[in-house]
């Protein structure tokens, strides 16, 4: 039965991917991309990688869909011609060749088995019980620290797209909805639930799947729903409080990492304090990830008068 | 039990194949969007069915999927409003002859 | 051949019924003639389907936390589907191009 | 411990400074200056410590490989850390005047600090995935800087850059996956200790990805529009420093992690691509009408020089004195290119401020009005052509001598051809600058003109002080390049 399930899931995943790149029309491609994100999240569940599935569900099926649909609409309003989203034969063959070769070699060459044993032995010293969190926030904290800053760099790149005279404007398009309408009702209903779910994912991340990234993404998503209904005012890129929110997570992470120097080594989390240190980092990181992702989706500042 | 749950999950996935066809075929963008919505609901169902088999934490994935199921659709209705930032309820139906 | 416990039988029956609703929803999505009736088929069918699947999985749950999550998933899916159907239908009503 | 603190200053310092710049807004450049001063001191401490005790190793979080990440500041790393801090400092001095508007200021200062931090992180990392993360950060900040340029051309260049770079990242990451599958570790030294049947494909994929990021011919199409379209002080960072990160990663992969997976034919292919870059970049530079485009194509060509090293250091000559010379020559070449290329781009920045254009025709006669910067440009051009006295000359001399010693004179001749091309494409801007025409310019402070001059003099000094650079590069160099008999 497992084989049947796997076959159907893989077929769907491939179909969604091919339809997203092989068909005509940006809108259809985008919808297939959302469907693809859902199937990939399910594949991660099937593989037991719940942490990744959570991230994929929130990013792949959630935020990216919103971002791409907005882009499609913007292109249309700008009068851009509907260019064919048709991957050329050569890149398609090249991609298939690379994927095929990688798969073939990976199946043929015996695997070295990863680092499960080492991670299991070190887990009691890491301060948390979820091995994924131990890897992300302790064993390989330097990677995660850099990754959290990568998000910020991406936001800077998005903001760089604004024109000089637009820097005074709030980010994103001017969002509004009918007062008391369905959209506004939804925007009042979902965020409280989403905040509970997001906070739960962060809090639970120490012992079970979840964590700052997953929780932060959910918080960003429900925040965006509120923003889409015009319930929250969008910030300007030079807003001090928002910049503090963007910087807080990486800053706390950096300071905690540097404080390790006093405790015996860079990015060192002594076992007795590790849990407190990691949770502190995660709380601030969640805030920053949520703020950064939400601002990334909203885009650069835009003038309030539409052309 | 495991066998049945996996079978049921595979069967739901197969019905999603039908939704894929509707996304491909359209004809309207509303059709494509609603079919994607079905893929989302189906995905929630599959994640729930996998929970007893793989890990009960799969329910958290189902929650996130369900919570954000509406997300793409909200983006869609926003994007299809006149200024790309509004809400279809703010506008009057223009040609409602078949929609009443 | 061991006897199957009652909860397992119920799970199979409920999820099986849920499957039928998913199937019905997909058939509706594929066969109904216009955008609005397709919308209608979909939201009704897949929500009942999802509800039945949720009930079936709930019988396998081991803790109250799991039960609560299953309930949350279903409620979220119901709310999302209702709101989305409303919004998309409204958008299609305002702008007939979306109907194709 | 001192070394660990110095490394912490160089790794965490720029990142903290970037956050500080984001919060400080108007005071961004001050925050950046403080970080640069601290960074310069840290480089001195590291350099000194390394010469006394050898490469400095830090096991982050106390874990060590394979579970954790190991950092190591060896000669190669410290050399690039030093080059980076010098170039950053010079760019700071010019950028402080150029990025005055709120948007430019608010994006440039955090981005430049992040770029510096990412570069430092890559230079000292010994972990394939950590290198990937560092490269992502570097690329995104570089893209942000390109997007800061004016006009739709800049956005198009940034978009093209992003698409190329993402493709490179994914292909590299696929290779990393294969390595982890085969070796069960991501640590460079542990990978070198074992072997896996997946090594050849993994190395091929990672090389392809990094070749895109390094703009190695024929994957260079993104570079000229990006480097020519970015604001000039940013171009200096992009051209002088950013592609070197991918190059250092390639060197670490080919000569440190997987020396056994590289047959002579593959080494020759890398050098052949380098030769292609030298010829193509040089010929294209000859045909450009705008100074910044000439400089961008010159970067394509100069990056090609770095790859000529591959068959000289690996292959038959591995472990001989010739290999050690080719190794040191190439790295000195990379340092002197960083200094000289930053110098010429900063000249371009000053001139664009003064006359509002970088067309060769508009530069005519500028040497009368801005003699210092024009002299700096000339000095830097001498180094980029590989004429004495300069780091560029020593670099080329060492690599050419190695190619003759090892019986592979063809590669040496390619370098000579590249030098002739460089002389040809630099002749045009130089001729324009020193033409007898009355220039009309806005006044530029002399002190600003001294900034590129300092860089150009540093590039020249590398030629005179090549022995310390050579000693530095021998510290922790792979056995291939240590000049010990096989």
PDB file of C-alpha atoms in Angstrom, chain C residues 2 11 13 17 31 47-48 56 64 66 74 76 81 86 91 99:
ATOM      1  CA  UNK C   2      -7.458 -11.724  13.634  1.00  0.00           C
ATOM      2  CA  UNK C  11     -12.560   4.284  11.025  1.00  0.00           C
ATOM      3  CA  UNK C  13     -16.401   3.003   7.344  1.00  0.00           C
ATOM      4  CA  UNK C  17     -17.621   7.418   3.249  1.00  0.00           C
ATOM      5  CA  UNK C  31     -18.904  17.533 -14.821  1.00  0.00           C
ATOM      6  CA  UNK C  47     -16.071  19.633   3.520  1.00  0.00           C
ATOM      7  CA  UNK C  48     -18.356  16.772   4.421  1.00  0.00           C
ATOM      8  CA  UNK C  56     -12.399   8.423  11.175  1.00  0.00           C
ATOM      9  CA  UNK C  64      -6.821  14.621  23.843  1.00  0.00           C
ATOM     10  CA  UNK C  66      -4.578  14.941  18.975  1.00  0.00           C
ATOM     11  CA  UNK C  74     -11.841  20.541  10.415  1.00  0.00           C
ATOM     12  CA  UNK C  76     -10.466  25.771   9.992  1.00  0.00           C
ATOM     13  CA  UNK C  81     -13.794  26.872   2.340  1.00  0.00           C
ATOM     14  CA  UNK C  86     -17.996  33.316  -1.141  1.00  0.00           C
ATOM     15  CA  UNK C  91     -15.127  38.033  -7.723  1.00  0.00           C
ATOM     16  CA  UNK C  99     -15.652  32.813 -15.447  1.00  0.00           C
TER      17      UNK C  99
END
